Amino acid sequence: MRRNLTQLTQQPYDLVIIGGGIYGAATAWEASLRGLSVALVEKSDFGSATSANSLKVIHGGLRYLQHADFKRTRESICERKTLMRIAPHLIHPLPVMIPTYGYGMKGKQAFAVGLKLYDIIGFDRNRLPDPQKHIPSGRVISKDESLRIMPGLPTEGLTGGAIFYDAQVYNSERLIISFLKSAAQAGATITNYVEVTGFLTTHGVVTGVKVKDTLSGNAFDVQAKMVVNTAGPWIDKVLTRTQKLASQPPLRLAKAINLITRPLIDKYAVGFSSQEIYEDADAIVKRGSRFYFIAPWRDKSMIGTDYLLYDGDPDDFEITEAEVLKFLNDVNQAYPPAKLKPEDITFVHGGLVPVSGVETKTNSIQLMKHYQIQDYRQKGLSGLISVVGVKYTTARDMARKTIDYVYQLWGQQPSPSKSAVTPLYDGQIDAFDSFLQTEIKKRSAELKEATLQRLIYNYGSAYPEVLRYFPSHQSKSHSDLAVIEAEVLHGIHHEMAQKLTDIIFRRTELGTAGYPGREVVEFCATVMGRELNWSQSKITLEIQAVNTCLRTTGSEETYATGLNHRTDYSKTKLASSAV
């Protein structure tokens, strides 16, 4: 996958996709796999905004049972299975425990029925050849066992717990890159740092887009039979660049905030109720309070998700100190043993998600539950559709439906989709555990086991491509920086990394769970500078750009908010530490 802007101007495409988040990436893969010619343009870096702000859970849709939305539960279970099949290095089963209270809808009996129904709906969930991807049946547990999993649970009315399994994505940024590299391998032209500035139109038909290379300032046109807008929170902003849609009703948005903290609970993700009243207007079974999850992730805990209404420009998105502290306080009140302090936060994920409205009695934010494909033919503009997605889990299925709809608009019978059974570029792994152990044994004299495991979890079957940049004379005891150097070089030459932030936060796992250290940041900058002929002043600016997303305090060096998008740090400073 190489950045080739000249190629964008050399042919008209079947599709131009706007936006390089998970929905754009999955759509590019789906369309390319069906034989369509595809160009994808992203104004920043791939997966650098909302798609990076995920709780990293690939949901099987258990909670949709409270809406009696069995269809959506079934879709989620199928997509969870699909992602484990096509990206086996990135998606892994995750046990989840929810404490049970009393004898009503939060009690063991109700959960036992729900888990049984869930297993019936997912009757084929284990029809995968890899035993590591099999999802056990749900079960209820005793009070003592639930307290062993989550010590310090409020015990008044506690009757036990319910255990079920979802899945977790090890590195959501790498999953986006996997989709994009798969699309590129199938013939798609993929480009980052290319912004759509307008549309090409002829007699009410969109025939392409006007774009600008944000790195060089060069402007040019890209022609296409159809334009698919998957710009997420920027969908409306993109639409304002055509006069006919400038007054389009705006998409309502909410901030979504997830915290990375010191480890709180091992092995299990745990759901727990906050003290904040929450009303889901569409739910048949009422929870009565907002639900949070603590999930183990990369030797830390991820806690989420908190939602706050947002009515500003997506480009001005920020997370404030007050918002983070309120969330931290809510978590501590709901689970007092956490005793979290600001200095315990190593990272704050923030993004914008679509909402359908606000429940009037409790002011509870109602997240959008169903995807939208917006077609503008009735407004006098054809050749352009927008896709509003609602879940990371179902992005591939949404892409399938989007391409089916495109064929429908063209008056053609859709060619069959193969994306549910075709492994991604780096997902050529039949049995993950066996593959991992075989590769560790094969490379034991060359690399540390932990280092090789990290590479396989991130790069899957394609990890040897990274090691092509690993010097053969490097001793095992000094391999860590050499492997990082190999990852940097691979990111530059095969994954379109243009900036230091691309490497630290998206091509590698260096920066998304905790500060990698000044030495590592400066080392990566030096490697990029050498490879891309940066001046010393350019290297300094690139380090400063990373540090704009970071703030170090004393010896702790913890993360500041807004890593996934620009943040006003004058509003995020804490007295004792960074957040």
Coordinates of C-alpha atoms in Angstrom, one line a residue:
M1 CA 0.0 0.0 0.0
R2 CA 1.8 3.1 -1.3
R3 CA 0.7 6.7 -1.7
N4 CA 0.4 7.4 -5.4
L5 CA -1.6 10.5 -6.0
T6 CA -0.9 10.5 -9.8
Q7 CA -2.8 7.3 -10.1
L8 CA -6.0 9.1 -8.8
T9 CA -6.1 11.2 -11.9
Q10 CA -5.3 8.5 -14.5
Q11 CA -8.8 6.8 -14.7
P12 CA -12.4 7.3 -13.7
Y13 CA -13.3 4.9 -10.9
D14 CA -16.5 3.0 -10.2
L15 CA -16.4 4.4 -6.6
V16 CA -14.7 7.2 -4.7
I17 CA -15.0 6.7 -1.0
I18 CA -14.6 9.7 1.3
G19 CA -13.2 8.8 4.7
G20 CA -10.6 6.3 5.9
G21 CA -12.2 5.1 9.2
I22 CA -13.5 1.6 9.8
Y23 CA -16.6 2.2 7.5
G24 CA -14.6 3.6 4.6
A25 CA -11.9 0.9 4.9
A26 CA -14.5 -1.9 5.0
T27 CA -16.4 -0.4 2.1
A28 CA -13.2 -0.2 0.0
W29 CA -12.4 -3.8 0.7
E30 CA -16.0 -5.0 0.0
A31 CA -16.1 -3.1 -3.3
S32 CA -12.6 -4.1 -4.5
L33 CA -13.3 -7.7 -3.6
R34 CA -16.3 -7.6 -5.9
G35 CA -14.2 -6.3 -8.8
L36 CA -15.1 -2.6 -8.7
S37 CA -12.4 0.0 -9.2
V38 CA -12.1 2.0 -6.0
A39 CA -10.4 5.2 -4.8
L40 CA -10.4 6.1 -1.1
V41 CA -9.4 9.5 0.2
E42 CA -8.9 10.5 3.8
K43 CA -8.2 14.1 4.8
S44 CA -6.0 13.1 7.8
D45 CA -4.6 9.7 8.6
F46 CA -6.5 6.4 8.4
G47 CA -8.5 5.7 11.5
S48 CA -7.3 8.8 13.3
A49 CA -10.6 10.0 14.7
T50 CA -13.8 8.3 15.9
S51 CA -12.7 4.8 14.6
A52 CA -9.8 4.9 17.0
N53 CA -12.2 5.7 19.9
S54 CA -13.6 2.2 20.6
L55 CA -14.0 0.2 23.8
K56 CA -12.2 -2.5 21.7
V57 CA -15.1 -4.9 22.3
I58 CA -16.6 -6.7 19.3
H59 CA -20.2 -7.1 20.5
G60 CA -22.4 -10.1 20.0
G61 CA -25.4 -8.0 20.7
L62 CA -26.5 -9.5 24.1
R63 CA -27.9 -6.1 25.2
Y64 CA -30.2 -5.9 22.1
L65 CA -32.3 -8.6 23.8
Q66 CA -33.6 -5.9 26.1
H67 CA -35.2 -4.4 23.0
A68 CA -36.4 -7.8 21.8
D69 CA -34.3 -7.0 18.7
F70 CA -33.4 -10.5 17.9
K71 CA -32.5 -9.6 14.3
R72 CA -29.8 -7.2 15.4
T73 CA -28.5 -9.7 18.0
R74 CA -28.2 -12.3 15.3
E75 CA -26.4 -9.9 13.0
S76 CA -23.9 -9.0 15.7
I77 CA -23.2 -12.6 16.6
C78 CA -22.5 -13.3 12.9
E79 CA -20.3 -10.3 12.4
R80 CA -18.3 -11.2 15.6
K81 CA -17.7 -14.7 14.1
T82 CA -16.8 -13.2 10.7
L83 CA -14.2 -10.8 12.2
M84 CA -12.6 -13.7 14.1
R85 CA -12.5 -15.6 10.9
I86 CA -11.0 -12.9 8.6
A87 CA -8.7 -11.2 11.2
P88 CA -7.8 -14.0 13.6
H89 CA -4.7 -12.2 14.9
L90 CA -6.7 -9.1 16.0
I91 CA -10.0 -10.5 17.3
H92 CA -10.1 -12.8 20.3
P93 CA -12.8 -14.1 22.7
L94 CA -13.3 -12.1 25.9
P95 CA -15.2 -13.3 28.9
V96 CA -17.6 -10.8 30.4
M97 CA -19.2 -10.9 33.9
I98 CA -22.2 -8.9 35.0
P99 CA -23.2 -9.0 38.7
T100 CA -26.8 -9.9 39.5
Y101 CA -29.0 -8.3 42.1
G102 CA -32.3 -9.3 43.6
Y103 CA -34.9 -11.4 41.8
G104 CA -36.2 -9.0 39.2
M105 CA -34.8 -8.1 35.8
K106 CA -31.3 -7.7 37.3
G107 CA -31.4 -11.1 39.0
K108 CA -29.8 -14.5 38.2
Q109 CA -33.1 -16.0 37.0
A110 CA -33.7 -13.3 34.4
F111 CA -30.1 -13.5 33.2
A112 CA -30.2 -17.3 33.0
V113 CA -33.2 -17.0 30.6
G114 CA -31.5 -14.3 28.6
L115 CA -28.2 -16.2 28.3
K116 CA -30.0 -19.3 27.2
L117 CA -31.9 -17.3 24.5
Y118 CA -28.6 -15.7 23.5
D119 CA -27.0 -19.1 23.0
I120 CA -29.9 -20.2 20.9
I121 CA -29.8 -17.2 18.6
G122 CA -26.0 -17.8 18.3
F123 CA -26.4 -21.5 17.7
D124 CA -23.8 -21.5 14.9
R125 CA -21.3 -19.2 16.7
N126 CA -18.6 -21.9 16.9
R127 CA -18.7 -23.0 13.3
L128 CA -15.1 -21.9 12.9
P129 CA -12.2 -24.3 12.4
D130 CA -10.0 -22.5 15.0
P131 CA -10.8 -23.8 18.5
Q132 CA -9.3 -20.6 20.0
K133 CA -12.2 -18.6 18.5
H134 CA -15.0 -20.7 20.0
I135 CA -17.5 -18.9 22.3
P136 CA -18.6 -20.9 25.4
S137 CA -22.2 -21.0 26.5
G138 CA -23.3 -18.3 29.0
R139 CA -23.8 -19.3 32.7
V140 CA -24.8 -17.8 36.0
I141 CA -22.4 -18.0 38.9
S142 CA -22.5 -17.7 42.7
K143 CA -22.1 -14.6 44.8
D144 CA -18.6 -15.8 46.0
E145 CA -17.4 -16.4 42.5
S146 CA -18.6 -13.0 41.3
L147 CA -16.7 -11.4 44.2
R148 CA -13.5 -13.3 43.3
I149 CA -13.8 -11.9 39.7
M150 CA -14.6 -8.4 40.9
P151 CA -13.6 -7.9 44.5
G152 CA -15.4 -5.1 46.3
L153 CA -18.7 -5.3 44.5
P154 CA -21.5 -3.7 46.4
T155 CA -22.9 -6.7 48.3
E156 CA -26.4 -5.5 49.3
G157 CA -28.8 -7.6 47.3
L158 CA -25.9 -9.3 45.4
T159 CA -27.0 -12.8 44.3
G160 CA -24.2 -13.8 42.0
G161 CA -23.3 -13.0 38.4
A162 CA -23.8 -13.8 34.7
I163 CA -20.9 -14.8 32.5
F164 CA -21.0 -14.6 28.7
Y165 CA -18.4 -14.1 26.0
D166 CA -17.9 -11.4 23.5
A167 CA -14.7 -10.6 21.6
Q168 CA -12.0 -7.9 21.8
V169 CA -9.9 -6.3 19.2
Y170 CA -6.3 -6.2 20.2
N171 CA -5.5 -3.2 18.0
S172 CA -8.4 -1.4 16.3
E173 CA -6.1 0.9 14.3
R174 CA -4.3 -2.2 12.8
L175 CA -7.7 -3.7 11.9
I176 CA -8.4 -0.6 9.7
I177 CA -5.0 -0.9 8.1
S178 CA -5.7 -4.6 7.4
F179 CA -8.9 -3.7 5.6
L180 CA -7.2 -1.0 3.6
K181 CA -4.2 -3.2 2.7
S182 CA -6.6 -5.9 1.6
A183 CA -8.4 -3.4 -0.6
A184 CA -5.2 -2.1 -2.1
Q185 CA -4.0 -5.7 -2.8
A186 CA -7.3 -6.1 -4.7
G187 CA -6.6 -3.0 -6.8
A188 CA -8.0 -0.1 -4.8
T189 CA -6.1 3.3 -4.8
I190 CA -5.8 4.3 -1.2
T191 CA -4.6 7.7 -0.1
N192 CA -4.3 9.6 3.2
Y193 CA -3.9 13.3 3.8
V194 CA -6.1 14.1 0.8
E195 CA -9.1 16.3 1.5
V196 CA -12.3 16.6 -0.5
T197 CA -12.9 20.3 -1.3
G198 CA -15.8 20.0 -3.6
F199 CA -17.8 17.8 -6.0
L200 CA -17.7 17.4 -9.8
T201 CA -21.3 17.6 -11.1
T202 CA -22.9 17.4 -14.5
H203 CA -26.7 18.1 -14.8
G204 CA -27.4 17.1 -11.3
V205 CA -25.2 14.1 -11.3
V206 CA -22.1 13.8 -9.1
T207 CA -19.2 12.6 -11.3
G208 CA -16.4 12.8 -8.9
V209 CA -14.7 14.9 -6.3
K210 CA -12.3 17.8 -6.1
V211 CA -9.5 17.2 -3.7
K212 CA -6.4 18.8 -2.2
D213 CA -3.2 17.1 -1.0
T214 CA -2.9 18.6 2.4
L215 CA 0.9 17.8 2.5
S216 CA 1.8 19.6 -0.7
G217 CA -1.2 21.8 -1.3
N218 CA -1.7 20.4 -4.8
A219 CA -5.3 20.3 -6.0
F220 CA -6.8 17.9 -8.6
D221 CA -9.9 16.0 -9.6
V222 CA -10.9 12.4 -9.1
Q223 CA -13.6 11.1 -11.4
A224 CA -16.1 8.4 -10.4
K225 CA -19.4 6.7 -11.3
M226 CA -20.5 6.9 -7.7
V227 CA -19.2 8.8 -4.6
V228 CA -19.7 7.2 -1.1
N229 CA -19.5 9.5 1.8
T230 CA -18.3 7.6 4.9
A231 CA -16.8 10.6 6.7
G232 CA -18.4 9.9 10.1
P233 CA -18.9 13.1 12.1
W234 CA -17.7 15.1 9.0
I235 CA -20.5 13.7 6.8
D236 CA -22.5 17.0 7.0
K237 CA -19.4 19.1 6.5
V238 CA -18.6 17.2 3.3
L239 CA -22.1 17.6 2.0
T240 CA -21.9 21.4 2.4
R241 CA -19.4 21.4 -0.4
T242 CA -22.2 20.9 -2.9
Q243 CA -24.8 23.7 -3.0
K244 CA -27.8 21.5 -3.2
L245 CA -27.1 19.8 0.1
A246 CA -25.7 22.8 2.0
S247 CA -28.9 23.0 4.1
Q248 CA -29.0 19.3 4.9
P249 CA -30.4 18.7 8.5
P250 CA -27.3 18.1 10.7
L251 CA -26.4 14.8 12.1
R252 CA -26.7 14.9 15.9
L253 CA -23.5 13.9 17.7
A254 CA -22.3 12.9 21.2
K255 CA -18.8 12.7 22.6
A256 CA -17.8 9.2 23.5
I257 CA -15.1 8.9 26.1
N258 CA -13.1 5.8 27.2
L259 CA -10.3 5.8 29.8
I260 CA -7.2 3.6 29.9
T261 CA -6.0 3.2 33.5
R262 CA -3.8 1.0 35.6
P263 CA -5.0 -2.6 35.7
L264 CA -8.1 -3.1 37.9
I265 CA -9.4 -6.5 37.0
D266 CA -7.7 -9.5 35.3
K267 CA -9.0 -11.8 32.5
Y268 CA -12.7 -10.7 32.6
A269 CA -14.5 -7.6 31.4
V270 CA -17.0 -6.6 34.0
G271 CA -20.1 -4.6 33.6
F272 CA -21.4 -2.5 36.4
S273 CA -24.2 0.1 37.0
S274 CA -23.4 3.7 37.7
Q275 CA -25.5 5.9 40.0
E276 CA -26.6 8.0 37.1
I277 CA -30.2 7.4 36.0
Y278 CA -30.5 6.3 32.4
E279 CA -33.6 5.7 30.4
D280 CA -33.5 3.9 27.0
A281 CA -36.7 5.0 25.4
D282 CA -36.9 1.9 23.0
A283 CA -36.0 -0.7 25.6
I284 CA -38.6 -3.2 26.7
V285 CA -36.5 -4.3 29.7
K286 CA -35.4 -1.2 31.6
R287 CA -31.9 -1.1 33.1
G288 CA -32.6 2.1 35.1
S289 CA -29.0 3.3 35.2
R290 CA -26.1 3.9 32.9
F291 CA -23.9 0.8 32.5
Y292 CA -20.1 0.9 32.3
F293 CA -17.5 -1.7 31.5
I294 CA -14.0 -2.4 32.8
A295 CA -12.1 -4.5 30.3
P296 CA -8.6 -5.8 30.5
W297 CA -6.5 -4.6 27.5
R298 CA -2.8 -4.7 27.0
D299 CA -1.9 -5.1 30.7
K300 CA -4.1 -2.2 31.5
S301 CA -7.9 -1.6 32.0
M302 CA -10.2 0.2 29.6
I303 CA -13.2 1.8 31.1
G304 CA -16.2 3.1 29.1
T305 CA -18.2 4.5 27.8
D306 CA -19.3 8.0 28.8
Y307 CA -21.5 10.0 26.4
L308 CA -22.0 13.8 26.3
L309 CA -24.0 15.7 23.7
Y310 CA -21.9 17.7 21.3
D311 CA -23.2 20.4 18.9
G312 CA -19.9 22.0 17.7
D313 CA -17.8 21.6 14.6
P314 CA -16.2 18.1 14.5
D315 CA -12.9 19.9 13.8
D316 CA -13.1 21.6 17.1
F317 CA -13.7 18.5 19.1
E318 CA -12.0 18.3 22.5
I319 CA -12.3 16.6 25.8
T320 CA -12.0 18.8 28.8
E321 CA -10.5 18.3 32.3
A322 CA -14.0 18.6 33.8
E323 CA -15.4 15.9 31.6
V324 CA -12.7 13.4 32.4
L325 CA -12.9 14.2 36.2
K326 CA -16.7 13.7 36.1
F327 CA -16.3 10.4 34.4
L328 CA -13.6 9.3 36.9
N329 CA -15.8 10.3 39.8
D330 CA -18.7 8.3 38.3
V331 CA -16.6 5.2 38.0
N332 CA -15.3 5.6 41.6
Q333 CA -18.8 6.0 43.0
A334 CA -20.1 3.0 41.1
Y335 CA -17.0 0.8 42.0
P336 CA -15.3 2.3 45.1
P337 CA -12.5 -0.3 45.2
A338 CA -11.1 1.3 41.9
K339 CA -10.0 4.3 43.9
L340 CA -8.9 5.9 40.6
K341 CA -6.9 9.1 40.6
P342 CA -6.1 11.3 37.6
E343 CA -2.5 10.0 37.6
D344 CA -3.9 6.5 37.1
I345 CA -5.1 7.4 33.6
T346 CA -2.6 6.6 31.0
F347 CA -4.7 7.5 28.0
V348 CA -8.1 9.0 27.1
H349 CA -9.9 7.9 23.9
G350 CA -12.4 10.4 22.6
G351 CA -14.6 10.5 19.5
L352 CA -18.0 11.5 18.2
V353 CA -20.9 9.1 17.6
P354 CA -24.4 9.7 16.1
V355 CA -27.4 10.0 18.4
S356 CA -31.1 9.9 17.6
G357 CA -32.2 12.2 20.4
V358 CA -32.5 12.8 24.1
E359 CA -35.0 11.1 26.4
T360 CA -36.9 14.1 27.9
K361 CA -37.5 12.9 31.5
T362 CA -34.0 12.0 32.4
N363 CA -32.0 13.8 29.6
S364 CA -30.5 10.4 28.7
I365 CA -28.7 10.4 25.4
Q366 CA -30.2 8.0 22.9
L367 CA -27.5 6.6 20.7
M368 CA -28.5 5.9 17.1
K369 CA -29.3 2.2 16.9
H370 CA -29.6 1.6 13.2
Y371 CA -27.4 2.5 10.2
Q372 CA -28.5 4.9 7.6
I373 CA -27.8 5.1 3.8
Q374 CA -28.7 8.6 2.7
D375 CA -29.6 9.0 -1.0
Y376 CA -29.9 12.5 -2.4
R377 CA -31.8 11.8 -5.7
Q378 CA -35.0 13.3 -4.3
K379 CA -33.0 16.5 -3.7
G380 CA -31.9 16.6 -7.3
L381 CA -28.5 15.1 -6.9
S382 CA -27.6 11.6 -7.9
G383 CA -24.3 9.7 -7.9
L384 CA -23.7 10.5 -4.2
I385 CA -24.7 8.6 -1.0
S386 CA -23.7 8.9 2.6
V387 CA -23.4 6.1 5.1
V388 CA -24.0 6.6 8.8
G389 CA -22.7 3.7 10.8
V390 CA -23.4 3.0 14.4
K391 CA -21.2 0.1 15.5
Y392 CA -17.6 -0.9 14.8
T393 CA -18.6 -4.5 15.0
T394 CA -21.0 -4.4 12.1
A395 CA -18.9 -2.2 9.7
R396 CA -18.2 -5.1 7.3
D397 CA -21.8 -6.0 7.1
M398 CA -22.7 -2.4 6.6
A399 CA -20.2 -2.2 3.8
R400 CA -21.8 -5.2 2.1
K401 CA -25.2 -3.6 2.3
T402 CA -23.8 -0.3 0.9
I403 CA -22.3 -2.0 -2.1
D404 CA -25.5 -3.9 -2.7
Y405 CA -27.3 -0.6 -2.7
V406 CA -24.8 0.9 -5.1
Y407 CA -25.5 -1.9 -7.6
Q408 CA -29.3 -1.3 -7.1
L409 CA -28.8 2.4 -8.0
W410 CA -27.0 1.3 -11.1
G411 CA -29.8 -1.1 -12.0
Q412 CA -27.5 -4.1 -11.8
Q413 CA -27.7 -7.4 -10.0
P414 CA -25.1 -7.3 -7.2
S415 CA -22.2 -9.7 -7.6
P416 CA -21.9 -12.0 -4.6
S417 CA -20.1 -10.7 -1.5
K418 CA -17.1 -12.8 -0.4
S419 CA -15.9 -10.6 2.4
A420 CA -17.3 -12.7 5.2
V421 CA -15.2 -15.7 4.2
T422 CA -12.1 -14.1 2.7
P423 CA -9.3 -13.6 5.2
L424 CA -7.8 -10.1 5.3
Y425 CA -4.3 -9.4 3.9
D426 CA -2.6 -10.5 7.2
G427 CA -5.2 -12.9 8.4
Q428 CA -4.0 -16.1 6.7
I429 CA -4.0 -18.1 9.9
D430 CA -5.9 -21.4 10.3
A431 CA -5.4 -21.9 14.0
F432 CA -4.1 -18.9 15.9
D433 CA -2.6 -20.6 19.0
S434 CA -0.8 -23.2 16.9
F435 CA 0.5 -20.5 14.5
L436 CA 1.7 -18.4 17.4
Q437 CA 3.6 -21.2 19.1
T438 CA 5.1 -22.5 15.8
E439 CA 6.4 -19.0 14.9
I440 CA 7.8 -18.4 18.4
K441 CA 9.7 -21.7 18.3
K442 CA 10.9 -21.0 14.8
R443 CA 12.3 -17.5 15.7
S444 CA 13.3 -18.3 19.3
A445 CA 17.0 -17.7 18.6
E446 CA 16.3 -14.4 16.9
L447 CA 13.6 -12.6 18.9
K448 CA 12.3 -12.6 22.4
E449 CA 9.0 -14.4 22.9
A450 CA 7.2 -11.3 24.1
T451 CA 8.4 -9.3 21.1
L452 CA 7.4 -11.9 18.6
Q453 CA 4.0 -12.3 20.2
R454 CA 3.4 -8.6 19.9
L455 CA 4.4 -8.6 16.2
I456 CA 2.0 -11.5 15.5
Y457 CA -0.9 -9.9 17.4
N458 CA -0.4 -6.8 15.3
Y459 CA 0.7 -8.0 11.9
G460 CA -0.7 -11.5 11.8
S461 CA 0.6 -13.8 9.0
A462 CA 2.3 -10.7 7.4
Y463 CA 4.7 -10.2 10.3
P464 CA 7.7 -11.5 8.3
E465 CA 7.3 -8.5 6.1
V466 CA 8.2 -6.3 9.1
L467 CA 11.2 -8.5 9.9
R468 CA 12.6 -7.9 6.5
Y469 CA 13.8 -4.6 8.0
F470 CA 15.3 -6.3 11.0
P471 CA 19.1 -6.5 10.8
S472 CA 20.3 -10.1 10.7
H473 CA 23.3 -9.3 12.9
Q474 CA 21.1 -7.9 15.7
S475 CA 21.5 -9.9 18.9
K476 CA 18.4 -11.1 20.7
S477 CA 19.2 -9.2 23.9
H478 CA 19.2 -5.9 22.0
S479 CA 16.4 -6.5 19.6
D480 CA 13.6 -4.2 21.0
L481 CA 14.7 -1.0 19.3
A482 CA 15.7 -2.9 16.2
V483 CA 12.2 -4.3 15.9
I484 CA 10.7 -0.9 16.5
E485 CA 12.9 0.5 13.7
A486 CA 11.7 -2.3 11.5
E487 CA 8.1 -1.4 12.3
V488 CA 8.8 2.3 11.5
L489 CA 10.4 1.4 8.1
H490 CA 7.6 -1.0 7.3
G491 CA 5.0 1.7 8.1
I492 CA 6.8 4.2 5.9
H493 CA 7.3 2.0 2.9
H494 CA 4.2 -0.3 3.0
E495 CA 1.6 1.5 5.0
M496 CA 1.7 5.1 4.0
A497 CA 2.9 6.6 7.3
Q498 CA 3.7 10.2 6.6
K499 CA 4.1 11.7 10.0
L500 CA 5.5 10.6 13.4
T501 CA 2.0 10.6 14.8
D502 CA 1.0 8.0 12.2
I503 CA 3.7 5.7 13.5
I504 CA 3.3 6.3 17.3
F505 CA -0.5 6.1 17.4
R506 CA -1.7 4.0 14.4
R507 CA 0.9 1.8 12.6
T508 CA 2.3 0.5 15.9
E509 CA 0.9 -0.1 19.3
L510 CA 3.5 2.2 20.9
G511 CA 1.2 5.0 21.8
T512 CA -2.4 4.0 22.3
A513 CA -2.3 2.5 25.8
G514 CA 0.5 4.4 27.6
Y515 CA 3.4 6.7 27.0
P516 CA 6.2 4.7 25.3
G517 CA 8.9 7.0 26.7
R518 CA 10.9 9.9 25.4
E519 CA 13.6 7.6 24.1
V520 CA 11.2 5.7 21.9
V521 CA 9.5 8.7 20.5
E522 CA 12.8 10.4 19.6
F523 CA 14.2 7.1 18.2
C524 CA 11.2 6.8 15.9
A525 CA 11.5 10.4 14.8
T526 CA 15.2 9.9 14.0
V527 CA 14.5 6.8 11.9
M528 CA 11.7 8.6 10.0
G529 CA 13.9 11.6 9.5
R530 CA 16.7 9.5 8.1
E531 CA 14.4 7.6 5.8
L532 CA 12.4 10.7 4.6
N533 CA 15.2 13.2 4.5
W534 CA 13.8 15.4 7.2
S535 CA 15.8 18.3 8.5
Q536 CA 16.6 18.5 12.2
S537 CA 14.0 21.3 12.5
K538 CA 11.4 19.0 10.8
I539 CA 12.2 16.2 13.2
T540 CA 11.7 18.6 16.1
L541 CA 8.4 19.7 14.7
E542 CA 7.3 16.1 14.4
I543 CA 8.2 15.3 18.0
Q544 CA 6.3 18.4 19.1
A545 CA 3.3 17.2 17.1
V546 CA 3.4 14.0 19.1
N547 CA 3.9 15.9 22.3
T548 CA 0.9 18.1 21.5
C549 CA -1.0 14.8 22.1
L550 CA 1.0 14.1 25.2
R551 CA 1.9 15.8 28.4
T552 CA 4.5 14.5 30.8
T553 CA 4.6 15.4 34.5
G554 CA 7.4 14.5 36.9
S555 CA 8.6 10.9 36.5
E556 CA 5.2 9.5 35.7
E557 CA 4.8 10.6 32.1
T558 CA 1.1 10.0 31.6
Y559 CA -1.1 10.8 28.6
A560 CA -3.2 13.9 28.0
T561 CA -6.7 13.8 26.5
G562 CA -7.6 14.0 22.9
L563 CA -5.0 11.7 21.5
N564 CA -7.3 10.7 18.7
H565 CA -8.1 14.2 17.7
R566 CA -7.0 17.7 18.3
T567 CA -7.5 19.0 21.9
D568 CA -7.1 22.4 23.6
Y569 CA -4.6 21.6 26.3
S570 CA -5.2 24.9 28.1
K571 CA -8.5 23.1 29.2
T572 CA -7.0 19.8 30.1
K573 CA -4.3 20.5 32.7
L574 CA -4.7 19.0 36.1
A575 CA -2.9 20.1 39.2
S576 CA -1.3 16.8 40.0
S577 CA -0.9 15.0 36.7
A578 CA -1.9 14.8 33.1
V579 CA -5.0 13.0 32.0

